[in-house]
Amino acid sequence: MVTTAGRAPQRGPRRASISDVAQEAGVSLGTVSNVLNRPDRVSPTTRAKVLAAIEHLSFVPNGSARQLRAGTITTVGAILLDIANPFFTEVARGIEDRLAQADHTLMLASSDEDPEREARYLRLFEEHGVLGMLVTPASTDLEPLLELSRRGVGVVLLDRTSPAEELSSVAVDDVAGAAMAVEHLLSLSHRRIAFINGPQSIAQCVDRRAGMVRALEAAGLDPDEAMVEITVSSLNAEGGEAGVTELLAAGTAPSALFCVNDLTALGAMRALRSHGLAIPEDMAVVGYDDVNFASMLMTPLTSVRQPTRQLGEVAADLLLKAAGPGMAAPQRIEFQPELVVRASSGGAR
Amino acid sequence: MVTTAGRAPQRGPRRASISDVAQEAGVSLGTVSNVLNRPDRVSPTTRAKVLAAIEHLSFVPNGSARQLRAGTITTVGAILLDIANPFFTEVARGIEDRLAQADHTLMLASSDEDPEREARYLRLFEEHGVLGMLVTPASTDLEPLLELSRRGVGVVLLDRTSPAEELSSVAVDDVAGAAMAVEHLLSLSHRRIAFINGPQSIAQCVDRRAGMVRALEAAGLDPDEAMVEITVSSLNAEGGEAGVTELLAAGTAPSALFCVNDLTALGAMRALRSHGLAIPEDMAVVGYDDVNFASMLMTPLTSVRQPTRQLGEVAADLLLKAAGPGMAAPQRIEFQPELVVRASSGGAR
DNA sequence: TTGAAAGCGCTAACAG
DNA sequence: CTGTTAGCGCTTTCAA
């Protein structure tokens, strides 16, 4: 009782398979597989024949089949908060570099700070059978990531300190960074400071807020009075513009503004200027990330610098190590940020 | 003669498979597949049992197996020249949006203008069995792409006009854009213009150069004299800095500078400034792409604006259409750019 | 509505 | 050194 199983839908002529190559070369299927994977086990003559057939048929091995059978995994996924943010692209560069060195490849995705998109990519990558993932979580709920890790998928938290023993992370001390930024503003005699922040579902927003509060309190100020917080929905230039508009509409604006990142600061400065306010005279501005154009802006932006590329490199290393033989234990790595003072805060000499 | 076939290397406990679920739920393997793919064909009771088992075992279907068997493809690859360039990330945004609407997913990669890296990703994506790829070629040799397309993989050229009938492309008229930029500089009485350009292996560099030559000739100038071309190896800020350094070292620098893109212009302006030159008084500068921070720079940058996001959207649409039922014929789409005059060229009112 | 079985393309034993 | 074969996890007939 031989039945014909269903066939996959085909675009164009069927792709050549290993057995087509075998037939063309007049050898067995296993031999073709050998020239592909262990060429030294095959006689030069046969190898040449097979190679010719491969060339002739433009044979490209089917990765799904190979992975299904052999579990050969050299792909790593990264899910970043916002791929349009130079900070994250620089991190991605670091990741890619390290991965390429180890002959692995990166598949990149942007969650756009949306937990649902994040979940979609998490699942896609898992189904695809990646070696592991580097993720900048878009949500505070790390449970899905923990489960992933329990299921044997390598997970490294990126730009976010792991709250759990079981998860590796590579991050920068955002609390300290924000505190430095705000201390700087306080040292310039600002006593009420606006803070354009993103949703509290994003760790960076929580931590930078905490840093600000800490600095305010250390200076003997009451955060409820000294901090004017504006929450915007996306951490980019549009968000910054919206934030300033809201801030100015509310009247009695503070004399200084701390922005959760440089992109937001960029938008904020644009809006400030279009409202006729001078930076830093009418409003001092400090950003976060020290992206590459920060120093070149109309008013060079005071910002908090992070070892961006290193962040990516170390995260990739960690993942590779955790997935490799020996299964290294989870590690939490934290870098320290650095304040770069420029004209936008009025604090430059 | 029953032999035990080799097993795949396993990280941790083996991932649950569909037959584990079947066993747990006390049904057959085919039924589990049905609740996954055609839930309506299964009685509510059975479905519930199976769903419970899936939940209990944290079952995640194996994408490789599914794809191998069914050819279910919803993944699209994009290989961009430089993911750190805001122009390309904006394009990526456009692509992702459209793809998400069609319930497909994007896998992103950056060739960093390196044909070898490009080839690696091309192959990786093909092995993975993507529906198609959107690529900004890092080389003038399109043969690999054509072959890919002949093998049935959808290919759309991004930001590069297709020279071949068989390949779709979505691009912006770079020749016209560069011509506009240079005409602008000529109208400001500059008669010798430096051009920081990238390698001629990149189409954008070739076309923008052609546009410059065209504008120069149209003005009755000899390009050999009027154009001072500096070739840098990467189209980013570092390249721009290096270009200016080289330009100034050569002596008798022109009075104007056209940069192949805004990132290059950013670096060029930084170098110009560090050499004590004023923009635009000592050197007028024009960039290309009109990235989001162009208007916010110390000296706002005159640049050529392109319908960036649309580029990505249309390219994704084309790919989806070409891969969908009906197999639409290849199309060449070209947008027109627009000059945005700001202070850096000295041409703003 | 459910179960049994074929087979997608490949790798890795193993026999010859 | 080469061929044969089992089976990775899944979808999809077809039969019951």
Short mmCIF file of N, CA and C in Angstrom, two decimals, chain B residues 113-179:
data_model
loop_
_atom_site.label_atom_id
_atom_site.label_comp_id
_atom_site.label_asym_id
_atom_site.label_seq_id
_atom_site.Cartn_x
_atom_site.Cartn_y
_atom_site.Cartn_z
N GLU B 113 29.78 46.51 3.55
CA GLU B 113 30.39 46.83 2.25
C GLU B 113 31.43 45.81 1.81
N ASP B 114 31.38 44.65 2.41
CA ASP B 114 32.36 43.62 2.10
C ASP B 114 31.70 42.49 1.30
N PRO B 115 32.09 42.33 0.03
CA PRO B 115 31.45 41.33 -0.83
C PRO B 115 31.54 39.92 -0.24
N GLU B 116 32.60 39.65 0.47
CA GLU B 116 32.73 38.32 1.06
C GLU B 116 31.68 38.07 2.14
N ARG B 117 31.52 39.08 2.99
CA ARG B 117 30.48 38.97 4.00
C ARG B 117 29.12 38.84 3.35
N GLU B 118 28.94 39.61 2.31
CA GLU B 118 27.67 39.54 1.58
C GLU B 118 27.43 38.12 1.10
N ALA B 119 28.45 37.54 0.50
CA ALA B 119 28.33 36.19 -0.03
C ALA B 119 27.99 35.20 1.09
N ARG B 120 28.62 35.39 2.22
CA ARG B 120 28.33 34.50 3.36
C ARG B 120 26.87 34.55 3.75
N TYR B 121 26.34 35.77 3.84
CA TYR B 121 24.94 35.90 4.24
C TYR B 121 23.99 35.42 3.15
N LEU B 122 24.36 35.68 1.93
CA LEU B 122 23.55 35.21 0.81
C LEU B 122 23.37 33.70 0.93
N ARG B 123 24.47 33.05 1.16
CA ARG B 123 24.44 31.60 1.26
C ARG B 123 23.68 31.13 2.49
N LEU B 124 23.97 31.78 3.61
CA LEU B 124 23.27 31.42 4.84
C LEU B 124 21.77 31.51 4.66
N PHE B 125 21.33 32.61 4.10
CA PHE B 125 19.89 32.80 3.90
C PHE B 125 19.33 31.77 2.93
N GLU B 126 20.07 31.49 1.89
CA GLU B 126 19.57 30.51 0.93
C GLU B 126 19.46 29.13 1.58
N GLU B 127 20.48 28.75 2.32
CA GLU B 127 20.43 27.46 2.99
C GLU B 127 19.25 27.39 3.96
N HIS B 128 19.00 28.53 4.59
CA HIS B 128 17.90 28.57 5.53
C HIS B 128 16.56 28.52 4.84
N GLY B 129 16.60 28.68 3.53
CA GLY B 129 15.36 28.59 2.77
C GLY B 129 14.44 29.78 2.89
N VAL B 130 15.00 30.97 2.87
CA VAL B 130 14.15 32.15 2.94
C VAL B 130 13.29 32.27 1.69
N LEU B 131 12.22 33.00 1.85
CA LEU B 131 11.32 33.27 0.73
C LEU B 131 12.04 34.10 -0.32
N GLY B 132 12.85 35.01 0.14
CA GLY B 132 13.57 35.87 -0.78
C GLY B 132 14.49 36.80 -0.01
N MET B 133 15.22 37.60 -0.74
CA MET B 133 16.15 38.51 -0.08
C MET B 133 16.08 39.90 -0.71
N LEU B 134 16.29 40.87 0.14
CA LEU B 134 16.41 42.24 -0.31
C LEU B 134 17.87 42.60 -0.12
N VAL B 135 18.54 42.96 -1.18
CA VAL B 135 19.96 43.23 -0.96
C VAL B 135 20.47 44.49 -1.61
N THR B 136 21.29 45.18 -0.85
CA THR B 136 22.02 46.34 -1.34
C THR B 136 23.42 45.84 -1.67
N PRO B 137 23.69 45.57 -2.93
CA PRO B 137 24.92 44.85 -3.28
C PRO B 137 26.18 45.62 -2.89
N ALA B 138 27.15 44.87 -2.43
CA ALA B 138 28.43 45.45 -2.04
C ALA B 138 29.42 45.31 -3.19
N SER B 139 28.96 44.80 -4.29
CA SER B 139 29.87 44.58 -5.41
C SER B 139 29.12 44.85 -6.70
N THR B 140 29.86 45.12 -7.76
CA THR B 140 29.20 45.40 -9.03
C THR B 140 28.80 44.11 -9.75
N ASP B 141 29.38 43.02 -9.30
CA ASP B 141 29.08 41.75 -9.95
C ASP B 141 27.78 41.17 -9.41
N LEU B 142 26.75 41.27 -10.23
CA LEU B 142 25.43 40.83 -9.79
C LEU B 142 25.15 39.37 -10.13
N GLU B 143 26.12 38.71 -10.72
CA GLU B 143 25.92 37.35 -11.17
C GLU B 143 25.41 36.41 -10.06
N PRO B 144 26.01 36.46 -8.88
CA PRO B 144 25.52 35.59 -7.80
C PRO B 144 24.04 35.82 -7.51
N LEU B 145 23.64 37.08 -7.57
CA LEU B 145 22.24 37.40 -7.31
C LEU B 145 21.34 36.87 -8.41
N LEU B 146 21.81 36.99 -9.63
CA LEU B 146 21.03 36.48 -10.76
C LEU B 146 20.86 34.98 -10.65
N GLU B 147 21.93 34.31 -10.28
CA GLU B 147 21.84 32.86 -10.13
C GLU B 147 20.84 32.48 -9.04
N LEU B 148 20.92 33.21 -7.97
CA LEU B 148 20.00 32.98 -6.87
C LEU B 148 18.57 33.07 -7.38
N SER B 149 18.34 34.10 -8.13
CA SER B 149 17.01 34.34 -8.64
C SER B 149 16.59 33.22 -9.59
N ARG B 150 17.52 32.75 -10.41
CA ARG B 150 17.21 31.65 -11.32
C ARG B 150 16.89 30.37 -10.56
N ARG B 151 17.51 30.27 -9.40
CA ARG B 151 17.25 29.07 -8.58
C ARG B 151 15.92 29.16 -7.84
N GLY B 152 15.20 30.26 -8.07
CA GLY B 152 13.88 30.34 -7.49
C GLY B 152 13.79 31.13 -6.20
N VAL B 153 14.88 31.74 -5.78
CA VAL B 153 14.83 32.57 -4.58
C VAL B 153 14.48 33.99 -5.01
N GLY B 154 13.51 34.57 -4.36
CA GLY B 154 13.14 35.94 -4.72
C GLY B 154 14.28 36.90 -4.40
N VAL B 155 14.58 37.77 -5.32
CA VAL B 155 15.65 38.74 -5.07
C VAL B 155 15.17 40.12 -5.50
N VAL B 156 15.31 41.08 -4.61
CA VAL B 156 15.02 42.46 -4.99
C VAL B 156 16.23 43.31 -4.62
N LEU B 157 16.71 44.05 -5.60
CA LEU B 157 17.82 44.96 -5.36
C LEU B 157 17.31 46.20 -4.63
N LEU B 158 18.04 46.58 -3.62
CA LEU B 158 17.61 47.69 -2.79
C LEU B 158 18.58 48.85 -2.96
N ASP B 159 18.05 50.03 -3.24
CA ASP B 159 18.89 51.21 -3.39
C ASP B 159 19.92 51.00 -4.51
N ARG B 160 19.51 50.32 -5.53
CA ARG B 160 20.42 49.99 -6.63
C ARG B 160 19.54 49.60 -7.80
N THR B 161 19.69 50.29 -8.90
CA THR B 161 18.86 49.98 -10.05
C THR B 161 19.36 48.71 -10.72
N SER B 162 18.45 47.85 -11.07
CA SER B 162 18.82 46.59 -11.68
C SER B 162 19.25 46.79 -13.13
N PRO B 163 20.40 46.24 -13.48
CA PRO B 163 20.85 46.33 -14.87
C PRO B 163 20.28 45.19 -15.68
N ALA B 164 19.64 44.25 -15.02
CA ALA B 164 19.17 43.07 -15.74
C ALA B 164 17.66 43.01 -15.73
N GLU B 165 17.12 42.49 -16.80
CA GLU B 165 15.67 42.34 -16.93
C GLU B 165 15.09 41.48 -15.81
N GLU B 166 15.88 40.51 -15.40
CA GLU B 166 15.31 39.46 -14.55
C GLU B 166 15.24 39.82 -13.07
N LEU B 167 15.83 40.95 -12.72
CA LEU B 167 15.90 41.29 -11.30
C LEU B 167 15.08 42.54 -10.99
N SER B 168 14.25 42.44 -9.97
CA SER B 168 13.52 43.61 -9.54
C SER B 168 14.44 44.56 -8.79
N SER B 169 14.11 45.81 -8.80
CA SER B 169 14.90 46.75 -8.01
C SER B 169 14.06 47.94 -7.58
N VAL B 170 14.44 48.49 -6.45
CA VAL B 170 13.81 49.71 -5.95
C VAL B 170 14.95 50.65 -5.60
N ALA B 171 14.98 51.78 -6.25
CA ALA B 171 16.13 52.66 -6.06
C ALA B 171 15.72 54.12 -6.13
N VAL B 172 16.69 54.97 -5.88
CA VAL B 172 16.49 56.40 -6.03
C VAL B 172 17.51 56.85 -7.08
N ASP B 173 17.14 57.81 -7.86
CA ASP B 173 18.04 58.25 -8.93
C ASP B 173 19.24 58.98 -8.35
N ASP B 174 20.30 58.25 -8.14
CA ASP B 174 21.50 58.81 -7.51
C ASP B 174 22.24 59.77 -8.43
N VAL B 175 22.17 59.50 -9.70
CA VAL B 175 22.84 60.39 -10.64
C VAL B 175 22.19 61.77 -10.54
N ALA B 176 20.87 61.79 -10.58
CA ALA B 176 20.16 63.06 -10.48
C ALA B 176 20.43 63.74 -9.14
N GLY B 177 20.42 62.95 -8.07
CA GLY B 177 20.64 63.52 -6.74
C GLY B 177 21.99 64.20 -6.63
N ALA B 178 23.01 63.50 -7.08
CA ALA B 178 24.35 64.07 -6.99
C ALA B 178 24.47 65.29 -7.90
N ALA B 179 23.83 65.21 -9.07
CA ALA B 179 23.88 66.35 -9.98
C ALA B 179 23.26 67.58 -9.31
#
